[in-house]
Short mmCIF file of C-alpha atoms and ligand atoms in Angstrom, two decimals:
data_model
loop_
_atom_site.label_atom_id
_atom_site.label_comp_id
_atom_site.label_asym_id
_atom_site.label_seq_id
_atom_site.Cartn_x
_atom_site.Cartn_y
_atom_site.Cartn_z
CA MET A 1 4.26 -16.21 32.04
CA SER A 2 2.20 -13.05 32.16
CA ARG A 3 -0.26 -11.81 29.60
CA ALA A 4 -1.52 -8.36 28.67
CA ILE A 5 -5.18 -7.63 28.14
CA ILE A 6 -5.38 -4.72 25.72
CA THR A 7 -8.56 -2.68 25.68
CA PRO A 8 -9.01 -0.26 22.79
CA THR A 9 -10.46 2.59 24.81
CA GLY A 10 -11.13 4.73 21.74
CA ARG A 11 -9.21 7.52 23.45
CA PRO A 12 -6.45 9.12 21.35
CA LEU A 13 -2.74 8.85 22.20
CA HIS A 14 -0.96 12.07 22.99
CA GLY A 15 2.39 13.01 24.41
CA SER A 16 6.01 11.97 24.17
CA PRO A 17 6.79 8.37 25.05
CA LYS A 18 10.14 7.66 26.67
CA LEU A 19 12.38 5.67 24.34
CA PRO A 20 15.30 3.41 25.21
CA GLY A 21 18.75 4.25 23.82
CA ASP A 22 19.35 2.78 20.39
CA LYS A 23 20.06 -0.94 20.65
CA SER A 24 22.46 -1.23 17.69
CA ILE A 25 24.57 1.72 18.76
CA SER A 26 24.63 0.64 22.43
CA HIS A 27 25.90 -2.85 21.46
CA ARG A 28 28.52 -1.55 19.06
CA ARG A 29 30.05 1.17 21.23
CA ALA A 30 30.18 -1.16 24.23
CA LEU A 31 31.72 -4.03 22.26
CA LEU A 32 34.27 -1.77 20.60
CA SER A 33 35.55 -0.93 24.08
CA LEU A 34 37.30 -4.32 23.82
CA TYR A 35 39.79 -2.62 21.49
CA VAL A 36 40.78 0.11 23.98
CA ASP A 37 41.85 0.32 27.63
CA GLY A 38 40.73 3.85 28.56
CA ASP A 39 37.31 4.88 29.93
CA VAL A 40 34.42 4.59 27.48
CA VAL A 41 31.42 6.51 28.83
CA LEU A 42 28.02 5.79 27.30
CA GLU A 43 25.06 7.93 28.34
CA ASN A 44 21.50 6.79 27.64
CA TYR A 45 22.75 3.23 27.04
CA SER A 46 19.83 0.92 26.19
CA ASP A 47 18.20 -0.58 29.28
CA GLY A 48 16.96 -3.52 27.18
CA GLN A 49 18.06 -6.99 28.26
CA ASP A 50 20.00 -7.57 25.02
CA CYS A 51 22.31 -4.64 25.68
CA GLN A 52 22.66 -5.63 29.34
CA THR A 53 23.70 -9.08 28.09
CA THR A 54 26.47 -7.44 26.08
CA LEU A 55 27.68 -5.73 29.28
CA SER A 56 27.67 -9.04 31.18
CA CYS A 57 29.74 -10.63 28.41
CA LEU A 58 32.20 -7.73 28.57
CA GLU A 59 32.50 -8.27 32.32
CA ARG A 60 33.18 -11.98 31.71
CA LEU A 61 35.91 -10.92 29.31
CA GLY A 62 37.54 -8.88 32.07
CA LYS A 63 36.35 -5.33 31.35
CA ARG A 64 35.31 -3.27 34.35
CA VAL A 65 31.69 -2.22 33.88
CA GLU A 66 30.04 0.45 36.05
CA ARG A 67 26.33 1.04 35.52
CA THR A 68 24.42 3.94 37.08
CA ASP A 69 20.90 4.27 35.66
CA ASN A 70 21.50 4.41 31.91
CA ARG A 71 25.09 5.60 32.18
CA VAL A 72 27.74 2.97 31.59
CA VAL A 73 31.48 3.30 32.07
CA LEU A 74 33.71 0.60 30.57
CA THR A 75 37.30 0.53 31.70
CA GLY A 76 40.49 -1.44 31.48
CA PRO A 77 41.77 -4.17 29.21
CA ALA A 78 39.88 -7.40 28.52
CA VAL A 79 42.06 -9.69 30.58
CA SER A 80 40.25 -13.00 30.34
CA SER A 81 41.46 -15.33 27.61
CA ASN A 82 38.90 -18.09 27.94
CA GLY A 83 35.46 -18.89 29.23
CA GLU A 84 31.79 -19.30 28.47
CA LEU A 85 29.77 -16.31 27.36
CA ASP A 86 26.01 -16.35 27.70
CA CYS A 87 24.51 -14.25 24.90
CA GLY A 88 20.95 -14.73 26.15
CA ASN A 89 18.43 -13.75 23.48
CA SER A 90 20.80 -11.39 21.67
CA GLY A 91 21.85 -12.23 18.12
CA THR A 92 23.87 -9.02 17.88
CA THR A 93 25.89 -9.92 20.99
CA ALA A 94 26.63 -13.45 19.75
CA ARG A 95 27.49 -12.57 16.17
CA LEU A 96 29.58 -9.47 16.85
CA LEU A 97 31.45 -11.25 19.65
CA MET A 98 32.21 -14.12 17.30
CA GLY A 99 33.94 -11.64 15.00
CA ILE A 100 35.82 -9.96 17.83
CA LEU A 101 36.99 -13.12 19.60
CA ALA A 102 37.95 -15.09 16.47
CA GLY A 103 41.05 -12.92 16.10
CA ARG A 104 42.15 -12.84 19.76
CA GLU A 105 44.25 -15.42 21.47
CA GLY A 106 42.05 -17.56 23.70
CA GLU A 107 39.32 -20.18 23.84
CA TRP A 108 35.66 -19.27 24.21
CA ILE A 109 32.25 -20.84 24.08
CA LEU A 110 29.29 -18.70 23.04
CA ARG A 111 25.89 -19.83 24.26
CA GLY A 112 22.37 -18.50 23.88
CA ASP A 113 18.85 -19.05 25.18
CA GLU A 114 16.42 -21.37 23.45
CA SER A 115 15.43 -18.83 20.78
CA LEU A 116 19.00 -17.71 20.00
CA SER A 117 20.15 -21.34 19.89
CA ARG A 118 17.77 -21.90 16.98
CA ARG A 119 19.17 -19.03 14.91
CA PRO A 120 21.77 -19.49 12.14
CA MET A 121 25.40 -18.82 13.01
CA GLU A 122 27.20 -20.25 9.97
CA ARG A 123 26.50 -16.99 8.12
CA VAL A 124 29.08 -15.44 10.47
CA ALA A 125 31.34 -18.45 11.09
CA ASP A 126 31.84 -19.06 7.36
CA PRO A 127 33.43 -15.70 6.39
CA LEU A 128 35.42 -15.72 9.62
CA ARG A 129 36.84 -19.17 8.79
CA ARG A 130 37.88 -17.79 5.42
CA MET A 131 39.88 -15.24 7.43
CA GLY A 132 41.61 -18.12 9.21
CA ALA A 133 39.31 -18.44 12.25
CA GLN A 134 38.75 -21.69 14.04
CA ILE A 135 35.07 -21.86 14.95
CA THR A 136 32.90 -24.91 15.50
CA THR A 137 29.14 -24.54 15.69
CA ALA A 138 26.54 -27.06 16.86
CA GLY A 139 25.14 -27.91 13.44
CA GLY A 140 25.28 -24.26 12.38
CA ARG A 141 23.84 -22.98 15.64
CA LEU A 142 24.98 -22.08 19.16
CA PRO A 143 26.86 -23.12 21.15
CA ALA A 144 29.91 -22.05 19.16
CA TRP A 145 33.45 -22.90 20.16
CA ILE A 146 36.06 -20.33 19.20
CA SER A 147 39.76 -20.94 19.30
CA GLY A 148 41.11 -17.46 18.70
CA ARG A 149 44.11 -16.87 16.45
CA LYS A 150 45.67 -14.36 14.09
CA LEU A 151 43.39 -13.74 11.11
CA HIS A 152 44.08 -12.37 7.65
CA GLY A 153 42.03 -10.01 5.49
CA ILE A 154 39.67 -11.30 2.77
CA ALA A 155 37.42 -9.98 0.03
CA TYR A 156 33.93 -11.25 0.82
CA ASP A 157 30.91 -10.81 -1.42
CA SER A 158 28.08 -11.74 0.94
CA SER A 159 24.83 -13.18 -0.37
CA LEU A 160 23.02 -11.73 2.66
CA ALA A 161 22.22 -8.11 3.52
CA SER A 162 22.86 -8.41 7.25
CA ALA A 163 24.39 -5.78 9.51
CA GLN A 164 25.31 -8.43 12.06
CA VAL A 165 27.28 -10.52 9.56
CA LYS A 166 28.92 -7.43 8.08
CA SER A 167 29.84 -6.06 11.52
CA ALA A 168 31.29 -9.40 12.66
CA VAL A 169 33.61 -9.46 9.63
CA LEU A 170 34.60 -5.80 10.02
CA LEU A 171 35.32 -6.24 13.73
CA ALA A 172 37.45 -9.31 12.97
CA ALA A 173 39.19 -7.32 10.24
CA LEU A 174 40.31 -4.75 12.81
CA SER A 175 42.80 -7.17 14.32
CA ALA A 176 43.57 -9.15 11.15
CA GLU A 177 46.64 -8.89 8.98
CA GLY A 178 46.03 -7.05 5.73
CA VAL A 179 43.02 -5.40 4.18
CA THR A 180 39.45 -6.76 4.28
CA ARG A 181 36.85 -5.89 1.66
CA TYR A 182 33.15 -6.60 2.17
CA HIS A 183 30.14 -6.35 -0.11
CA GLU A 184 26.44 -7.03 0.52
CA PRO A 185 23.55 -7.30 -1.97
CA PHE A 186 21.70 -4.30 -0.50
CA PRO A 187 22.89 -1.91 2.20
CA SER A 188 22.08 -2.92 5.78
CA ARG A 189 22.45 -0.56 8.76
CA TYR A 190 25.97 0.89 8.79
CA HIS A 191 26.62 2.07 12.35
CA THR A 192 29.79 -0.02 12.68
CA GLU A 193 31.25 1.69 9.62
CA ARG A 194 30.29 5.13 10.92
CA ILE A 195 31.96 4.54 14.27
CA LEU A 196 35.08 3.26 12.52
CA GLY A 197 35.08 6.15 10.02
CA ILE A 198 34.74 3.98 6.89
CA SER A 199 31.99 3.67 4.27
CA ALA A 200 30.99 1.76 1.16
CA ASP A 201 32.33 2.95 -2.20
CA GLY A 202 30.16 3.57 -5.29
CA GLU A 203 29.95 -0.17 -6.00
CA GLY A 204 29.02 -0.97 -2.42
CA TRP A 205 32.41 -2.37 -1.34
CA ILE A 206 33.60 -1.48 2.17
CA THR A 207 37.35 -1.52 2.69
CA LEU A 208 38.94 -1.84 6.11
CA ASP A 209 42.69 -1.50 6.42
CA PRO A 210 43.63 -2.23 10.06
CA ALA A 211 46.82 -0.21 9.66
CA ARG A 212 44.69 2.88 9.02
CA THR A 213 41.65 2.22 11.19
CA ARG A 214 42.37 3.07 14.78
CA VAL A 215 39.73 2.58 17.44
CA GLU A 216 40.20 5.48 19.86
CA THR A 217 38.75 5.68 23.35
CA ASP A 218 37.42 9.22 23.05
CA ARG A 219 35.67 8.38 19.77
CA LEU A 220 33.73 5.59 21.49
CA SER A 221 32.20 7.62 24.32
CA ALA A 222 28.79 9.02 23.33
CA VAL A 223 25.27 9.92 24.27
CA VAL A 224 23.23 7.14 22.66
CA PRO A 225 20.20 8.57 20.78
CA GLY A 226 16.67 7.21 21.17
CA ASP A 227 15.93 3.97 19.35
CA PRO A 228 13.96 4.62 16.12
CA SER A 229 12.88 0.96 16.02
CA ALA A 230 11.20 1.42 19.42
CA ALA A 231 9.73 4.73 18.18
CA ALA A 232 8.13 2.84 15.27
CA PHE A 233 5.54 1.24 17.58
CA TRP A 234 4.34 4.67 18.73
CA VAL A 235 4.31 6.09 15.21
CA ALA A 236 2.13 3.16 14.16
CA ALA A 237 -0.17 3.55 17.17
CA VAL A 238 -0.86 7.25 16.58
CA VAL A 239 -1.38 6.74 12.85
CA LEU A 240 -3.98 4.05 13.58
CA VAL A 241 -5.89 5.48 16.56
CA ALA A 242 -8.23 8.35 15.67
CA ASP A 243 -7.24 11.89 16.72
CA SER A 244 -3.83 10.84 18.11
CA SER A 245 -0.61 12.78 17.75
CA LEU A 246 2.86 12.65 19.28
CA GLU A 247 6.31 14.04 19.22
CA MET A 248 9.52 12.17 20.06
CA ARG A 249 12.74 14.10 20.56
CA GLY A 250 16.33 12.87 20.45
CA VAL A 251 15.61 9.95 18.11
CA LEU A 252 18.39 8.46 15.99
CA ALA A 253 17.64 9.76 12.47
CA ASN A 254 20.18 7.75 10.50
CA PRO A 255 18.50 7.52 7.05
CA ILE A 256 18.56 3.72 6.80
CA ARG A 257 16.97 3.40 10.24
CA LEU A 258 14.18 5.78 9.24
CA SER A 259 13.40 3.79 6.07
CA TYR A 260 10.13 2.77 7.71
CA LEU A 261 9.03 6.41 7.65
CA ASP A 262 9.69 6.45 3.88
CA ALA A 263 7.51 3.35 3.58
CA LEU A 264 4.79 5.11 5.57
CA LYS A 265 5.06 8.24 3.45
CA SER A 266 4.63 6.19 0.30
CA ALA A 267 1.47 4.73 1.90
CA GLY A 268 0.16 8.29 2.28
CA VAL A 269 0.92 8.80 5.97
CA ARG A 270 2.01 12.26 7.14
CA VAL A 271 5.07 12.16 9.39
CA LEU A 272 7.55 14.91 10.00
CA ILE A 273 11.26 14.73 10.86
CA ARG A 274 12.48 18.04 12.19
CA ASP A 275 15.16 19.76 14.28
CA GLU A 276 17.91 17.48 12.98
CA TYR A 277 21.36 17.81 14.47
CA ALA A 278 24.65 15.91 14.32
CA SER A 279 25.63 13.93 17.41
CA TYR A 280 28.56 11.54 17.79
CA GLY A 281 28.75 10.73 14.09
CA GLU A 282 24.99 10.19 13.66
CA THR A 283 22.00 12.43 13.00
CA VAL A 284 19.42 12.90 15.73
CA ALA A 285 15.99 14.49 15.24
CA THR A 286 12.43 14.98 16.45
CA ILE A 287 9.76 12.77 14.90
CA GLU A 288 6.20 14.06 14.75
CA ALA A 289 3.31 11.84 13.73
CA GLN A 290 -0.46 11.99 13.80
CA TYR A 291 -3.58 10.02 12.99
CA SER A 292 -3.80 9.62 9.26
CA PRO A 293 -5.53 7.56 6.61
CA ILE A 294 -3.20 4.87 5.37
CA GLY A 295 -2.81 3.25 1.95
CA CYS A 296 -1.15 -0.02 1.00
CA PHE A 297 2.50 -1.03 1.14
CA ASN A 298 4.41 -2.64 -1.65
CA LEU A 299 7.91 -3.40 -0.44
CA GLY A 300 10.54 -5.19 -2.50
CA ARG A 301 13.64 -7.17 -1.57
CA GLU A 302 15.81 -4.03 -1.80
CA ASN A 303 13.70 -2.26 0.85
CA VAL A 304 13.81 -5.06 3.41
CA PRO A 305 17.22 -4.53 5.12
CA GLY A 306 16.22 -0.93 5.96
CA VAL A 307 12.98 -1.97 7.66
CA ILE A 308 14.01 -5.40 8.93
CA ASP A 309 12.99 -4.67 12.54
CA GLU A 310 9.92 -2.61 11.63
CA LEU A 311 8.34 -5.21 9.33
CA PRO A 312 6.12 -6.57 12.12
CA VAL A 313 4.62 -3.15 12.79
CA LEU A 314 4.37 -2.32 9.08
CA ALA A 315 2.49 -5.60 8.61
CA VAL A 316 0.11 -4.58 11.40
CA MET A 317 -0.47 -1.20 9.76
CA SER A 318 -1.16 -2.82 6.41
CA ALA A 319 -3.75 -5.03 8.12
CA CYS A 320 -5.57 -1.84 9.17
CA SER A 321 -5.52 -0.28 5.71
CA ASP A 322 -8.05 -0.78 2.94
CA GLY A 323 -6.50 -2.92 0.23
CA ILE A 324 -3.74 -5.43 -0.40
CA SER A 325 -0.14 -4.95 0.72
CA THR A 326 2.80 -7.07 -0.37
CA PHE A 327 6.17 -7.59 1.25
CA HIS A 328 8.71 -9.42 -0.93
CA GLY A 329 12.12 -10.78 0.04
CA VAL A 330 11.20 -11.23 3.70
CA SER A 331 12.46 -14.78 4.37
CA GLU A 332 14.92 -13.37 6.97
CA LEU A 333 11.89 -12.75 9.17
CA ARG A 334 11.77 -16.50 9.74
CA ARG A 335 15.21 -16.34 11.34
CA LYS A 336 14.69 -13.60 13.90
CA GLU A 337 13.83 -14.12 17.59
CA SER A 338 10.86 -16.18 16.34
CA ASN A 339 9.50 -17.13 12.95
CA ARG A 340 8.02 -13.66 12.57
CA LEU A 341 6.52 -14.35 9.16
CA GLN A 342 4.42 -17.17 10.51
CA LEU A 343 3.42 -15.40 13.73
CA LEU A 344 2.41 -12.27 11.85
CA ALA A 345 0.29 -14.18 9.35
CA GLU A 346 -1.35 -16.25 12.10
CA GLY A 347 -1.97 -13.36 14.49
CA LEU A 348 -3.32 -10.98 11.86
CA THR A 349 -5.59 -13.71 10.47
CA ARG A 350 -6.95 -14.27 13.99
CA MET A 351 -7.69 -10.55 14.17
CA GLY A 352 -9.71 -10.67 10.96
CA ALA A 353 -7.20 -9.69 8.24
CA LEU A 354 -6.39 -11.97 5.34
CA ALA A 355 -2.69 -12.72 5.66
CA GLU A 356 -0.78 -15.25 3.59
CA HIS A 357 2.89 -16.07 3.42
CA ASP A 358 5.17 -18.27 1.39
CA GLU A 359 8.89 -18.88 1.85
CA ASP A 360 9.88 -15.32 0.95
CA SER A 361 6.82 -13.07 0.89
CA LEU A 362 3.85 -11.85 2.88
CA THR A 363 0.55 -10.61 1.45
CA ILE A 364 -2.03 -8.89 3.63
CA ARG A 365 -5.53 -7.79 2.78
CA GLY A 366 -6.47 -5.21 5.37
CA GLY A 367 -9.80 -4.35 6.90
CA ALA A 368 -11.39 -3.80 10.30
CA LEU A 369 -9.55 -5.83 12.95
CA HIS A 370 -11.16 -7.45 15.96
CA GLY A 371 -9.59 -8.49 19.25
CA ALA A 372 -7.97 -11.93 19.53
CA GLU A 373 -5.57 -14.00 21.59
CA ILE A 374 -2.05 -13.60 20.20
CA GLU A 375 0.94 -15.95 20.53
CA THR A 376 4.28 -14.15 20.67
CA HIS A 377 6.69 -17.08 21.21
CA GLY A 378 8.53 -14.70 23.53
CA ASP A 379 9.43 -12.34 20.67
CA HIS A 380 9.56 -8.69 21.83
CA ARG A 381 8.78 -7.10 18.47
CA ILE A 382 5.84 -9.43 17.83
CA ALA A 383 4.40 -8.57 21.26
CA MET A 384 4.72 -4.81 20.72
CA ALA A 385 3.45 -4.91 17.12
CA PHE A 386 0.32 -6.81 18.21
CA ALA A 387 -0.20 -4.43 21.12
CA VAL A 388 -0.50 -1.71 18.47
CA ALA A 389 -2.87 -3.87 16.38
CA ALA A 390 -4.95 -4.48 19.51
CA LEU A 391 -5.31 -0.74 20.15
CA ALA A 392 -6.75 -0.31 16.65
CA ALA A 393 -9.06 -3.35 16.89
CA LYS A 394 -12.62 -3.74 18.09
CA GLY A 395 -12.84 -5.58 21.40
CA ASN A 396 -10.17 -6.78 23.79
CA SER A 397 -7.05 -8.74 22.83
CA VAL A 398 -4.79 -10.95 24.89
CA ILE A 399 -1.05 -10.91 24.26
CA GLN A 400 0.99 -13.77 25.66
CA ASP A 401 4.48 -13.69 27.25
CA VAL A 402 4.44 -9.96 27.86
CA GLU A 403 7.75 -9.95 29.76
CA CYS A 404 9.57 -10.44 26.46
CA VAL A 405 9.37 -6.71 25.63
CA ALA A 406 12.21 -6.27 28.16
CA VAL A 407 14.61 -7.56 25.49
CA SER A 408 14.55 -4.14 23.83
CA TYR A 409 11.99 -1.93 25.63
CA PRO A 410 11.44 -2.71 29.34
CA ASP A 411 9.11 0.30 29.85
CA PHE A 412 6.86 -0.44 26.89
CA TRP A 413 3.72 -1.49 28.82
CA GLU A 414 4.03 1.37 31.34
CA GLU A 415 4.47 3.84 28.51
CA LEU A 416 1.47 2.40 26.67
CA ASP A 417 -0.68 2.76 29.76
CA ARG A 418 0.60 6.32 30.21
CA MET A 419 -0.17 7.21 26.58
CA VAL A 420 -3.64 5.59 26.67
CA PRO A 421 -4.76 5.25 30.30
CA GLY A 422 -6.77 2.11 30.95
CA SER A 423 -5.62 0.33 27.80
CA VAL A 424 -3.35 -2.30 29.40
CA LYS A 425 -3.92 -4.78 32.18
CA ILE A 426 -1.08 -7.17 32.95
CA GLU A 427 -2.20 -10.54 34.38
CA LEU A 428 0.46 -12.57 36.14
C1 S3P B 1 21.06 -5.51 13.99
C2 S3P B 1 20.88 -5.90 12.71
C3 S3P B 1 19.63 -6.44 12.19
C4 S3P B 1 18.48 -6.32 13.20
C5 S3P B 1 18.89 -6.55 14.61
C6 S3P B 1 20.01 -5.62 15.01
C7 S3P B 1 22.37 -4.94 14.37
O1 S3P B 1 19.83 -7.76 11.83
O2 S3P B 1 17.43 -7.21 12.86
O3 S3P B 1 17.79 -6.33 15.47
O4 S3P B 1 22.44 -4.23 15.39
O5 S3P B 1 23.33 -5.18 13.62
P1 S3P B 1 20.48 -8.16 10.40
O6 S3P B 1 20.79 -6.91 9.65
O7 S3P B 1 21.72 -8.92 10.74
O8 S3P B 1 19.40 -8.95 9.75
#
């Protein structure tokens, strides 16, 4: 396991970091190719391991997958009707595949790595069983055994705001008999709906009628925009390091995915979204950010689904602000690639902030941070969030398990060293 020594050089960040293609959109467009036989061409497909895992699963299912740099071509029918699928570290791969396979004839086993095998799967298996699926989990976790069969539509009022659960049900609904209706307590990211051409009504119910929802090959091909969740680390870094500024072009500007910028604006940070244009059913834009004083955050349960992947970096920013920030309704952070709530509180406390958490909330009193040794438990977003904290701290920090960033952002350390030369040393 390698570690990164981060040295806050005091030099500002400038430039335009290279971003991976959006992870959620890469997964969805690739997985939806299972519903068509023609060529699906995806440009700027995410080079993160999670999205490569999705491609390997598609290959196992019999799709032909050609990869050249970040261009992926998916062809032909999924011919395999049984087998084991290794979902690696990727919750999106496992949960969306569960929805897709539950309604197809065949027998499959979904497996995951150590981290994914600790994450809850009943949240997906339960609504799918109500649709008639036969799924057995290992005590609510992976491995999961799926015996695919014809499903029927349901009305499901979910207690969780989760895009993965919602997408699994909608993908299952595509091949089910009859209409499916789905509701969640607060809106989560809605890329699946956008690709399928459906949306929530005024009361938040999403209706999918398989007789009217056709997945068409030419509507799946796309240029994947830059990942705004990867961009968040750079926005945070320039806001925290004196005299920094940057510009990122071609970033996915779907409003729910830019909720973290709204949170920053309400904490007094100046960020600009400009040059917006429509691209393959989404909005894409340029994000401009610069060094800025930062106030406190006060996020409630209703804000959490929109910033679910940016909470680690928002927590880091709050630790660098003067005052007390509160994050309510964040228990889902315990169920991500690691127990993020605990790792954030521990790491930020080590760096000199006062961070406390209970089952469902996180409170941080910010101040001047100092360097520390940080455990990541192999969680990519924890590693990158603490790299940002380390840049804004006094003295060197050590970040463990640095390879884990490859899950979503393989070039992160190179880009960091390019943005702030001399700030990163990787020790094998
Ligand atoms: C994702 C949804 C989010 C997010 C994950 C990707 C998706 O999870 O944390 O990184 O692509 O659907 P939930 O909305 O299921 O919590």
